[in-house]
mmCIF file of C-alpha atoms in Angstrom:
data_model
loop_
_atom_site.group_PDB
_atom_site.id
_atom_site.type_symbol
_atom_site.label_atom_id
_atom_site.label_comp_id
_atom_site.label_asym_id
_atom_site.label_seq_id
_atom_site.Cartn_x
_atom_site.Cartn_y
_atom_site.Cartn_z
ATOM 1 C CA MET A 1 53.834 61.300 -10.219
ATOM 2 C CA ASN A 2 57.179 61.303 -9.120
ATOM 3 C CA ASN A 3 60.078 60.999 -11.731
ATOM 4 C CA SER A 4 61.676 57.926 -10.026
ATOM 5 C CA PHE A 5 58.489 55.641 -10.870
ATOM 6 C CA PHE A 6 58.574 56.531 -14.104
ATOM 7 C CA ASP A 7 62.512 55.435 -14.096
ATOM 8 C CA HIS A 8 61.513 52.333 -12.879
ATOM 9 C CA ILE A 9 58.871 52.182 -15.493
ATOM 10 C CA ARG A 10 61.819 52.814 -17.817
ATOM 11 C CA GLN A 11 64.355 49.890 -15.960
ATOM 12 C CA VAL A 12 61.421 47.551 -16.492
ATOM 13 C CA ARG A 13 60.201 47.964 -20.193
ATOM 14 C CA LEU A 14 64.095 48.208 -20.845
ATOM 15 C CA LEU A 15 64.532 44.476 -19.263
ATOM 16 C CA VAL A 16 61.699 43.180 -20.821
ATOM 17 C CA ALA A 17 63.740 44.693 -24.447
ATOM 18 C CA LEU A 18 67.191 43.287 -23.694
ATOM 19 C CA ALA A 19 64.822 39.552 -21.960
ATOM 20 C CA VAL A 20 63.093 39.587 -25.360
ATOM 21 C CA ALA A 21 66.205 40.855 -27.835
ATOM 22 C CA PHE A 22 68.118 38.125 -26.277
ATOM 23 C CA VAL A 23 65.107 35.299 -27.253
ATOM 24 C CA LEU A 24 64.651 36.308 -30.047
ATOM 25 C CA PHE A 25 68.797 35.428 -31.186
ATOM 26 C CA ALA A 26 68.512 32.648 -29.276
ATOM 27 C CA LEU A 27 65.287 30.915 -31.179
ATOM 28 C CA CYS A 28 67.691 32.649 -34.623
ATOM 29 C CA ASP A 29 70.714 30.724 -33.448
ATOM 30 C CA ILE A 30 68.922 27.872 -32.267
ATOM 31 C CA GLY A 31 67.058 27.660 -36.307
ATOM 32 C CA VAL A 32 70.660 28.432 -38.066
ATOM 33 C CA ARG A 33 72.000 25.292 -36.239
ATOM 34 C CA ARG A 34 70.175 23.374 -37.505
ATOM 35 C CA LEU A 35 69.573 24.367 -40.473
ATOM 36 C CA GLU A 36 73.017 23.997 -40.995
ATOM 37 C CA ARG A 37 72.512 20.239 -40.933
ATOM 38 C CA PHE A 38 70.836 20.067 -44.057
ATOM 39 C CA PRO A 39 72.439 18.711 -46.706
ATOM 40 C CA ASN A 40 72.779 20.124 -50.529
ATOM 41 C CA LEU A 41 71.510 24.057 -49.348
ATOM 42 C CA ALA A 42 75.015 24.886 -51.272
ATOM 43 C CA LEU A 43 76.946 23.187 -53.740
ATOM 44 C CA GLY A 44 79.643 25.435 -54.471
ATOM 45 C CA ASN A 45 80.834 29.119 -53.521
ATOM 46 C CA HIS A 46 80.292 32.403 -55.242
ATOM 47 C CA ARG A 47 83.878 33.385 -57.085
ATOM 48 C CA ARG A 48 85.702 36.033 -54.883
ATOM 49 C CA SER A 49 83.229 35.312 -51.676
ATOM 50 C CA HIS A 50 83.891 32.615 -48.776
ATOM 51 C CA ALA A 51 80.877 32.307 -47.757
ATOM 52 C CA PHE A 52 79.562 28.974 -47.470
ATOM 53 C CA THR A 53 82.845 28.054 -46.350
ATOM 54 C CA PRO A 54 81.792 27.361 -42.746
ATOM 55 C CA TYR A 55 78.366 25.345 -43.756
ATOM 56 C CA PHE A 56 80.848 22.924 -45.595
ATOM 57 C CA PHE A 57 83.090 22.559 -42.404
ATOM 58 C CA GLU A 58 79.937 21.724 -41.366
ATOM 59 C CA GLN A 59 78.631 19.698 -43.449
ATOM 60 C CA ILE A 60 82.080 18.047 -42.656
ATOM 61 C CA SER A 61 81.440 16.942 -39.503
ATOM 62 C CA HIS A 62 77.462 16.061 -39.628
ATOM 63 C CA THR A 63 79.057 13.543 -42.713
ATOM 64 C CA LYS A 64 79.048 10.094 -41.317
ATOM 65 C CA ASP A 65 77.471 8.021 -44.035
ATOM 66 C CA ARG A 66 80.398 8.308 -46.577
ATOM 67 C CA PRO A 67 82.892 9.549 -47.016
ATOM 68 C CA ALA A 68 83.663 13.514 -47.253
ATOM 69 C CA VAL A 69 85.940 14.948 -49.991
ATOM 70 C CA ALA A 70 87.230 17.344 -50.278
ATOM 71 C CA TRP A 71 88.337 20.006 -52.827
ATOM 72 C CA PHE A 72 90.064 22.859 -52.820
ATOM 73 C CA GLY A 73 92.076 25.011 -55.451
ATOM 74 C CA ALA A 74 91.511 28.781 -57.118
ATOM 75 C CA SER A 75 88.699 29.729 -59.905
ATOM 76 C CA VAL A 76 89.922 26.644 -62.571
ATOM 77 C CA VAL A 77 87.812 24.329 -59.807
ATOM 78 C CA GLU A 78 85.183 26.747 -58.667
ATOM 79 C CA GLY A 79 84.123 27.421 -62.086
ATOM 80 C CA PHE A 80 84.479 31.369 -62.729
ATOM 81 C CA ASN A 81 81.412 31.957 -64.548
ATOM 82 C CA ASN A 82 81.990 29.326 -67.309
ATOM 83 C CA ALA A 83 80.147 26.556 -65.015
ATOM 84 C CA PRO A 84 77.222 26.418 -62.513
ATOM 85 C CA PRO A 85 79.007 24.913 -59.094
ATOM 86 C CA GLU A 86 76.608 21.272 -60.152
ATOM 87 C CA LEU A 87 78.142 20.992 -63.158
ATOM 88 C CA CYS A 88 81.793 21.381 -61.643
ATOM 89 C CA ALA A 89 84.003 18.990 -61.304
ATOM 90 C CA PRO A 90 83.086 18.191 -58.170
ATOM 91 C CA VAL A 91 79.636 17.184 -58.327
ATOM 92 C CA ARG A 92 80.349 15.437 -61.502
ATOM 93 C CA THR A 93 82.829 12.974 -59.804
ATOM 94 C CA GLN A 94 80.812 12.897 -57.087
ATOM 95 C CA GLY A 95 77.535 11.781 -60.308
ATOM 96 C CA LEU A 96 80.668 8.842 -61.249
ATOM 97 C CA LEU A 97 81.722 7.347 -57.886
ATOM 98 C CA GLU A 98 77.706 6.980 -56.768
ATOM 99 C CA ALA A 99 77.261 5.658 -60.000
ATOM 100 C CA HIS A 100 80.026 2.859 -59.627
ATOM 101 C CA GLY A 101 78.039 2.176 -56.652
ATOM 102 C CA TYR A 102 80.578 4.252 -54.618
ATOM 103 C CA PRO A 103 79.192 7.386 -53.515
ATOM 104 C CA THR A 104 80.723 10.374 -51.670
ATOM 105 C CA ARG A 105 79.759 13.872 -50.595
ATOM 106 C CA ALA A 106 81.352 16.200 -52.340
ATOM 107 C CA PHE A 107 82.789 19.514 -51.228
ATOM 108 C CA ASN A 108 83.700 21.953 -53.014
ATOM 109 C CA PHE A 109 85.988 25.090 -51.332
ATOM 110 C CA ALA A 110 87.983 26.478 -54.667
ATOM 111 C CA VAL A 111 87.528 30.371 -54.528
ATOM 112 C CA VAL A 112 88.746 33.190 -57.338
ATOM 113 C CA GLN A 113 92.342 34.118 -56.228
ATOM 114 C CA ASN A 114 92.882 31.123 -53.191
ATOM 115 C CA SER A 115 96.868 31.232 -52.746
ATOM 116 C CA MET A 116 98.432 29.066 -51.200
ATOM 117 C CA GLY A 117 98.338 30.590 -47.298
ATOM 118 C CA ASP A 118 94.805 30.306 -48.013
ATOM 119 C CA LEU A 119 94.665 26.292 -49.254
ATOM 120 C CA LEU A 120 96.925 25.913 -46.083
ATOM 121 C CA GLY A 121 94.712 27.199 -43.980
ATOM 122 C CA LEU A 122 91.314 25.466 -45.512
ATOM 123 C CA MET A 123 92.942 21.658 -45.964
ATOM 124 C CA THR A 124 94.112 22.226 -42.484
ATOM 125 C CA GLU A 125 90.654 22.445 -41.364
ATOM 126 C CA ALA A 126 88.887 20.312 -43.403
ATOM 127 C CA ALA A 127 91.110 17.854 -42.207
ATOM 128 C CA GLY A 128 90.102 18.092 -38.452
ATOM 129 C CA ARG A 129 86.987 18.239 -39.367
ATOM 130 C CA GLY A 130 86.842 14.433 -40.666
ATOM 131 C CA ALA A 131 87.864 14.596 -44.678
ATOM 132 C CA ASP A 132 88.074 11.295 -46.035
ATOM 133 C CA LEU A 133 90.509 12.953 -49.548
ATOM 134 C CA LEU A 134 91.586 16.065 -49.705
ATOM 135 C CA ILE A 135 92.389 17.187 -54.145
ATOM 136 C CA MET A 136 94.029 20.229 -54.245
ATOM 137 C CA PRO A 137 95.084 20.944 -58.408
ATOM 138 C CA LEU A 138 98.556 22.440 -59.545
ATOM 139 C CA HIS A 139 98.581 25.182 -61.646
ATOM 140 C CA LEU A 140 101.859 26.588 -61.855
ATOM 141 C CA LYS A 141 100.487 29.516 -61.926
ATOM 142 C CA ALA A 142 100.609 28.988 -58.206
ATOM 143 C CA PHE A 143 104.139 29.560 -57.911
ATOM 144 C CA SER A 144 104.491 32.719 -59.756
ATOM 145 C CA ASP A 145 105.421 35.930 -58.344
ATOM 146 C CA ARG A 146 103.663 37.966 -59.957
ATOM 147 C CA GLY A 147 100.655 40.119 -59.108
ATOM 148 C CA ILE A 148 97.645 38.582 -57.074
ATOM 149 C CA MET A 149 98.716 34.686 -57.950
ATOM 150 C CA GLY A 150 102.642 36.065 -55.668
ATOM 151 C CA SER A 151 101.079 36.568 -52.554
ATOM 152 C CA THR A 152 100.882 33.756 -50.546
ATOM 153 C CA SER A 153 97.767 34.487 -49.233
ATOM 154 C CA LEU A 154 94.738 36.975 -50.739
ATOM 155 C CA HIS A 155 91.694 35.484 -47.767
ATOM 156 C CA LYS A 156 93.618 36.665 -44.896
ATOM 157 C CA ASP A 157 90.814 35.478 -42.627
ATOM 158 C CA THR A 158 92.311 31.908 -43.759
ATOM 159 C CA CYS A 159 94.764 31.904 -41.039
ATOM 160 C CA PHE A 160 92.844 30.955 -38.107
ATOM 161 C CA TYR A 161 93.152 28.203 -39.447
ATOM 162 C CA LEU A 162 96.495 27.242 -38.499
ATOM 163 C CA ARG A 163 96.297 28.799 -35.688
ATOM 164 C CA HIS A 164 97.006 26.020 -33.367
ATOM 165 C CA ARG A 165 101.143 25.180 -34.941
ATOM 166 C CA PRO A 166 103.544 25.772 -32.869
ATOM 167 C CA ASP A 167 104.882 28.076 -35.639
ATOM 168 C CA PHE A 168 102.505 30.292 -35.889
ATOM 169 C CA THR A 169 102.891 33.856 -35.294
ATOM 170 C CA ASN A 170 106.070 33.325 -37.629
ATOM 171 C CA LEU A 171 104.690 31.464 -40.134
ATOM 172 C CA ARG A 172 101.831 34.466 -40.284
ATOM 173 C CA ARG A 173 104.030 37.261 -39.906
ATOM 174 C CA ASN A 174 107.246 36.609 -42.253
ATOM 175 C CA THR A 175 104.735 33.900 -45.268
ATOM 176 C CA LEU A 176 101.281 35.518 -44.982
ATOM 177 C CA HIS A 177 102.069 38.477 -44.026
ATOM 178 C CA ILE A 178 99.489 39.161 -41.480
ATOM 179 C CA THR A 179 100.278 42.137 -39.492
ATOM 180 C CA ASP A 180 98.959 41.983 -35.535
ATOM 181 C CA ARG A 181 96.609 44.465 -35.813
ATOM 182 C CA GLU A 182 94.854 42.176 -38.405
ATOM 183 C CA TRP A 183 95.212 39.144 -36.637
ATOM 184 C CA ASN A 184 93.859 40.608 -33.868
ATOM 185 C CA GLU A 185 90.799 41.837 -36.190
ATOM 186 C CA ILE A 186 90.193 38.362 -37.840
ATOM 187 C CA ARG A 187 89.526 36.529 -34.184
ATOM 188 C CA ILE A 188 87.741 38.460 -32.843
ATOM 189 C CA ARG A 189 85.489 37.278 -35.823
ATOM 190 C CA LYS A 190 86.257 34.307 -36.779
ATOM 191 C CA ASN A 191 86.107 33.720 -32.687
ATOM 192 C CA LEU A 192 82.418 35.414 -33.051
ATOM 193 C CA GLU A 193 81.695 33.331 -35.631
ATOM 194 C CA ARG A 194 82.739 30.383 -33.215
ATOM 195 C CA ILE A 195 79.884 31.356 -31.293
ATOM 196 C CA TRP A 196 76.989 32.607 -32.548
ATOM 197 C CA ALA A 197 75.246 30.631 -35.451
ATOM 198 C CA TYR A 198 73.465 32.969 -37.278
ATOM 199 C CA TYR A 199 77.479 34.923 -37.819
ATOM 200 C CA ARG A 200 79.089 32.151 -39.338
ATOM 201 C CA GLU A 201 76.274 31.718 -41.424
ATOM 202 C CA ARG A 202 75.542 34.486 -42.621
ATOM 203 C CA GLY A 203 75.759 34.430 -46.178
ATOM 204 C CA LEU A 204 74.837 31.347 -46.381
ATOM 205 C CA ILE A 205 70.750 32.976 -44.691
ATOM 206 C CA THR A 206 71.721 35.623 -47.492
ATOM 207 C CA TYR A 207 71.958 33.182 -50.531
ATOM 208 C CA MET A 208 68.374 31.533 -49.837
ATOM 209 C CA LEU A 209 66.818 34.976 -48.972
ATOM 210 C CA THR A 210 67.556 36.296 -52.904
ATOM 211 C CA GLY A 211 69.934 34.205 -54.591
ATOM 212 C CA HIS A 212 73.039 35.362 -53.455
ATOM 213 C CA PRO A 213 75.894 34.928 -50.812
ATOM 214 C CA GLU A 214 77.086 38.837 -50.401
ATOM 215 C CA PRO A 215 74.880 41.375 -48.659
ATOM 216 C CA PRO A 216 73.256 43.764 -50.963
ATOM 217 C CA PRO A 217 76.089 46.542 -50.675
ATOM 218 C CA HIS A 218 78.611 43.983 -52.228
ATOM 219 C CA GLN A 219 75.443 42.885 -54.628
ATOM 220 C CA PHE A 220 75.489 46.721 -55.943
ATOM 221 C CA ARG A 221 79.416 47.045 -56.288
ATOM 222 C CA GLU A 222 79.145 44.225 -58.506
ATOM 223 C CA TRP A 223 76.234 45.590 -60.445
ATOM 224 C CA PHE A 224 78.401 48.917 -60.327
ATOM 225 C CA ALA A 225 81.105 46.442 -61.218
ATOM 226 C CA THR A 226 79.275 45.992 -64.278
ATOM 227 C CA THR A 227 78.427 48.864 -65.729
ATOM 228 C CA ILE A 228 81.471 51.108 -65.434
ATOM 229 C CA ALA A 229 82.964 48.112 -67.494
ATOM 230 C CA GLY A 230 83.563 49.382 -70.395
ATOM 231 C CA ASP A 231 86.627 47.737 -72.002
ATOM 232 C CA ASN A 232 87.635 45.865 -68.732
ATOM 233 C CA GLU A 233 87.418 41.950 -69.213
ATOM 234 C CA ILE A 234 88.488 41.228 -64.980
ATOM 235 C CA LEU A 235 85.565 43.877 -64.002
ATOM 236 C CA GLN A 236 82.970 42.187 -66.792
ATOM 237 C CA GLU A 237 83.735 38.629 -66.086
ATOM 238 C CA TYR A 238 83.397 39.390 -62.203
ATOM 239 C CA GLY A 239 79.573 41.659 -62.132
ATOM 240 C CA LYS A 240 77.669 39.831 -65.014
ATOM 241 C CA LYS A 241 75.279 36.777 -64.907
ATOM 242 C CA PRO A 242 77.329 34.131 -66.514
ATOM 243 C CA ASP A 243 76.061 32.614 -69.469
ATOM 244 C CA TYR A 244 76.788 29.056 -69.110
ATOM 245 C CA GLU A 245 75.571 27.838 -72.641
ATOM 246 C CA LYS A 246 77.530 30.326 -74.477
ATOM 247 C CA ARG A 247 80.291 30.080 -72.315
ATOM 248 C CA ASN A 248 79.974 25.685 -73.141
ATOM 249 C CA GLU A 249 81.324 26.923 -77.492
ATOM 250 C CA LYS A 250 84.342 25.310 -78.624
ATOM 251 C CA TYR A 251 87.318 26.450 -79.155
ATOM 252 C CA ILE A 252 85.910 29.819 -77.571
ATOM 253 C CA TRP A 253 89.438 30.420 -76.003
ATOM 254 C CA ARG A 254 89.934 31.882 -79.379
ATOM 255 C CA GLY A 255 88.486 34.871 -78.536
ATOM 256 C CA VAL A 256 90.278 36.198 -75.801
ATOM 257 C CA LYS A 257 90.708 39.780 -75.088
ATOM 258 C CA ARG A 258 94.135 41.729 -75.725
ATOM 259 C CA ILE A 259 93.982 41.893 -72.068
ATOM 260 C CA TYR A 260 94.035 38.646 -71.182
ATOM 261 C CA GLN A 261 97.030 37.913 -73.362
ATOM 262 C CA GLU A 262 99.912 40.833 -72.052
ATOM 263 C CA GLU A 263 99.016 39.746 -68.065
ATOM 264 C CA ASN A 264 99.207 35.653 -68.541
ATOM 265 C CA ARG A 265 102.598 36.070 -70.530
ATOM 266 C CA LYS A 266 103.387 38.176 -66.486
ATOM 267 C CA TYR A 267 102.412 36.103 -64.773
ATOM 268 C CA TYR A 268 104.342 33.268 -66.041
ATOM 269 C CA GLY A 269 107.261 35.006 -67.066
ATOM 270 C CA GLU A 270 107.485 35.241 -63.688
ATOM 271 C CA LEU A 271 107.490 31.951 -62.099
ATOM 272 C CA ASP A 272 110.124 31.154 -59.974
ATOM 273 C CA LEU A 273 110.940 27.149 -60.007
ATOM 274 C CA ARG A 274 112.547 27.037 -56.832
ATOM 275 C CA TYR A 275 112.570 24.958 -53.704
ATOM 276 C CA GLU A 276 112.633 27.126 -51.702
ATOM 277 C CA ASN A 277 110.437 29.693 -52.971
ATOM 278 C CA MET A 278 107.952 30.609 -50.514
ATOM 279 C CA HIS A 279 104.844 28.622 -52.218
ATOM 280 C CA PHE A 280 106.469 25.471 -52.238
ATOM 281 C CA VAL A 281 107.761 26.010 -48.732
ATOM 282 C CA LEU A 282 103.116 26.528 -48.179
ATOM 283 C CA PHE A 283 103.234 23.163 -50.563
ATOM 284 C CA GLU A 284 105.667 21.184 -48.550
ATOM 285 C CA MET A 285 103.287 22.192 -45.465
ATOM 286 C CA ILE A 286 100.377 20.816 -46.751
ATOM 287 C CA ASN A 287 101.554 18.528 -47.528
ATOM 288 C CA ARG A 288 102.064 17.819 -44.945
ATOM 289 C CA ILE A 289 98.910 17.497 -43.484
ATOM 290 C CA SER A 290 98.430 13.783 -43.916
ATOM 291 C CA ARG A 291 101.491 13.124 -41.625
ATOM 292 C CA ASP A 292 99.266 14.873 -38.250
ATOM 293 C CA SER A 293 95.376 13.328 -39.733
ATOM 294 C CA ASN A 294 93.974 10.142 -40.589
ATOM 295 C CA VAL A 295 93.127 11.910 -44.132
ATOM 296 C CA LYS A 296 94.624 11.463 -47.510
ATOM 297 C CA LEU A 297 95.651 13.995 -49.924
ATOM 298 C CA LEU A 298 95.466 13.717 -53.821
ATOM 299 C CA PHE A 299 97.522 16.219 -56.156
ATOM 300 C CA TYR A 300 96.567 16.678 -59.552
ATOM 301 C CA ALA A 301 98.516 18.615 -62.511
ATOM 302 C CA THR A 302 95.834 21.058 -63.632
ATOM 303 C CA PRO A 303 94.562 20.746 -67.414
ATOM 304 C CA LEU A 304 96.210 22.861 -69.799
ATOM 305 C CA ASN A 305 95.531 23.845 -73.506
ATOM 306 C CA ARG A 306 98.726 23.449 -75.510
ATOM 307 C CA ASN A 307 97.077 24.456 -78.251
ATOM 308 C CA MET A 308 96.676 28.608 -76.915
ATOM 309 C CA ASN A 309 100.124 27.985 -74.988
ATOM 310 C CA ASN A 310 101.492 27.646 -78.845
ATOM 311 C CA ILE A 311 99.816 30.283 -80.336
ATOM 312 C CA PHE A 312 101.115 33.002 -77.374
ATOM 313 C CA HIS A 313 103.458 31.628 -75.975
ATOM 314 C CA PHE A 314 102.189 31.974 -71.885
ATOM 315 C CA TRP A 315 104.623 29.201 -71.073
ATOM 316 C CA PRO A 316 107.944 27.376 -72.222
ATOM 317 C CA TRP A 317 107.566 23.291 -72.118
ATOM 318 C CA GLN A 318 110.288 22.479 -70.583
ATOM 319 C CA LYS A 319 109.356 24.855 -67.805
ATOM 320 C CA HIS A 320 106.476 22.973 -67.456
ATOM 321 C CA THR A 321 108.238 19.760 -66.941
ATOM 322 C CA LYS A 322 110.237 20.620 -64.470
ATOM 323 C CA PHE A 323 107.302 22.019 -62.688
ATOM 324 C CA ILE A 324 105.463 18.772 -62.777
ATOM 325 C CA GLU A 325 108.743 16.960 -61.636
ATOM 326 C CA MET A 326 109.725 19.327 -58.705
ATOM 327 C CA VAL A 327 105.811 18.533 -57.372
ATOM 328 C CA ARG A 328 105.829 14.560 -57.944
ATOM 329 C CA SER A 329 109.131 14.170 -55.827
ATOM 330 C CA VAL A 330 107.435 16.655 -53.070
ATOM 331 C CA ILE A 331 104.200 15.072 -52.696
ATOM 332 C CA GLU A 332 105.827 10.873 -53.109
ATOM 333 C CA ARG A 333 108.200 12.416 -50.502
ATOM 334 C CA ASN A 334 106.029 12.858 -48.087
ATOM 335 C CA GLY A 335 103.494 9.837 -49.028
ATOM 336 C CA ASN A 336 100.966 10.965 -50.899
ATOM 337 C CA ILE A 337 98.624 10.742 -54.722
ATOM 338 C CA PHE A 338 99.757 13.086 -57.678
ATOM 339 C CA VAL A 339 98.161 12.861 -61.354
ATOM 340 C CA ASP A 340 99.636 14.892 -64.321
ATOM 341 C CA LEU A 341 96.260 15.803 -65.669
ATOM 342 C CA THR A 342 98.034 18.483 -68.472
ATOM 343 C CA ASP A 343 96.640 17.006 -71.542
ATOM 344 C CA ALA A 344 93.466 15.125 -70.004
ATOM 345 C CA VAL A 345 91.089 18.017 -71.302
ATOM 346 C CA SER A 346 90.112 18.822 -75.113
ATOM 347 C CA SER A 347 91.319 21.840 -76.564
ATOM 348 C CA ALA A 348 87.561 22.781 -77.360
ATOM 349 C CA GLU A 349 86.772 22.538 -73.473
ATOM 350 C CA PHE A 350 88.534 25.965 -72.727
ATOM 351 C CA THR A 351 87.929 29.348 -72.169
ATOM 352 C CA ASP A 352 91.279 30.577 -71.836
ATOM 353 C CA ALA A 353 94.762 28.959 -71.084
ATOM 354 C CA ASP A 354 93.356 27.787 -68.327
ATOM 355 C CA HIS A 355 89.370 27.783 -67.625
ATOM 356 C CA LEU A 356 87.328 24.684 -68.655
ATOM 357 C CA THR A 357 84.149 25.296 -70.107
ATOM 358 C CA ILE A 358 81.072 22.732 -68.412
ATOM 359 C CA ASP A 359 81.876 20.170 -71.399
ATOM 360 C CA GLY A 360 85.719 20.372 -69.679
ATOM 361 C CA HIS A 361 84.621 19.889 -66.400
ATOM 362 C CA ASP A 362 82.858 16.497 -67.411
ATOM 363 C CA GLN A 363 86.294 15.201 -68.933
ATOM 364 C CA LEU A 364 88.063 16.106 -65.762
ATOM 365 C CA SER A 365 85.549 15.025 -64.105
ATOM 366 C CA ARG A 366 86.148 11.412 -65.877
ATOM 367 C CA ALA A 367 89.368 10.855 -66.030
ATOM 368 C CA LEU A 368 90.112 11.962 -62.671
ATOM 369 C CA TYR A 369 87.902 9.946 -61.292
ATOM 370 C CA PRO A 370 89.826 6.433 -61.342
ATOM 371 C CA HIS A 371 92.583 8.061 -58.464
ATOM 372 C CA ILE A 372 89.670 9.074 -56.836
ATOM 373 C CA LEU A 373 87.523 6.320 -56.260
ATOM 374 C CA LYS A 374 91.464 4.160 -55.783
ATOM 375 C CA ALA A 375 92.565 6.434 -53.176
ATOM 376 C CA LEU A 376 88.768 6.449 -51.334
ATOM 377 C CA GLN A 377 89.054 2.027 -51.139
ATOM 378 C CA GLU A 378 92.812 2.173 -50.561
ATOM 379 C CA GLY A 379 92.057 3.995 -47.566
ATOM 380 C CA GLY A 380 89.236 2.977 -46.156
ATOM 381 C CA GLY A 381 87.196 5.734 -46.434
ATOM 382 C CA SER A 382 83.656 6.143 -43.908
#
C-alpha cells in the first residue's frame, strides 16, 4: 500500500477524534447547564474564592417564585473559619423570613478580601440578573488605606461586570488599578466562561467531586501553607480545617495573638474619612446601582466588639461616629436604606474585633431580618 492510503486513514482518524471530542464537550456543557438550575448546590463561597460566583448569578436569574436576596461583604459575612455557610447570617436570615411567612432565596457573595471595587462589580451584576434586594455591611476597615484593605480591588476579575459602564476605561485604569494587559487576560477568561458552561462552573464541579471549590493544586497549596505556618496566625487560619464548635466558645477573642492586635491598629490607624477617598468614591457608585435598576439596597453598620476595642484601642469611637454619619449621608441621599447594627451582637460572640461566632451570626440575623422584611414588602419583591 502506498503512503497516500495511510495518510488518508490518519486524516479520517483525526476527523473522527475531533468529532467525538466535540460531542463529548457538547454533552458535558449541556450537563453543566442543567446542573446550574439545581438550587442550593452551594450556599456560600469558600474563603478567598469566587469559585461559586457564576453559579450564584445563574441561580438569581432562575429565581422567579420568591425574592432573591443577595448578600455581599468580605470575611465577616463569609464566615471566615467561624461558621459554615448554612449557619452564616444570609442563610439564617432566610430561615427567619420563611418562618414568618415570607420565603426568600439568599445568596452569599461575600469573599475574604473583597474591597469596594469588587463589591461594585458583584453588586452591579447581581442587580442586572434580577436580584430584589442587595445587602452590604459597612466596616471602618474597608475605608482604610493600609495593606490589603487599602486596595480598591483585590479580586480583579470582578471588573468584568462593570464593562458596560461609559466610564469603564477610566474606572478600570485609575481607580481599580487594572492595567490594559490584565484587562485583556480577564476579558478572555470571562468571555470563555460565558460561552462554555463547564469552564464557568469548574469550581462547582470540583466542589461536588472533592468537597473543595479549588482544584487539587490549590488544595495542596493550602495544605503546604498549614505545614509551614509556624506561629503565623494568618497562614494557620488560611490552611487549617475549621473547628466550628471550638470557634463558637464565649469570649474566644481574649486569646487573639499579638500579630492580630498590631495589624489591626495599623489598619484602623490609616482611615481616610473624606468623601474624596477612593473607597468613598466607589461607595457612592455602589449606592447609585438602585437608580439604574429595579432593586433595593440595604446597608448596615457591621457589629463591632466594643469590649475588645476598649482593651486594645484599635480605633477611637469618635472616628466611628463620624464614619456612621458620613455613610448615612451618602445612603440617604441616594434613597437607600441604612441600619446601624454596631451594638447588635454581644461581645461574647466575637472571635476578634469584628468576626462573629455561630451564635453571633444568629444574633446578627435576628437584628437584621425585620429590616429586610420591611424592605422587601415595600419593594414588592417577586
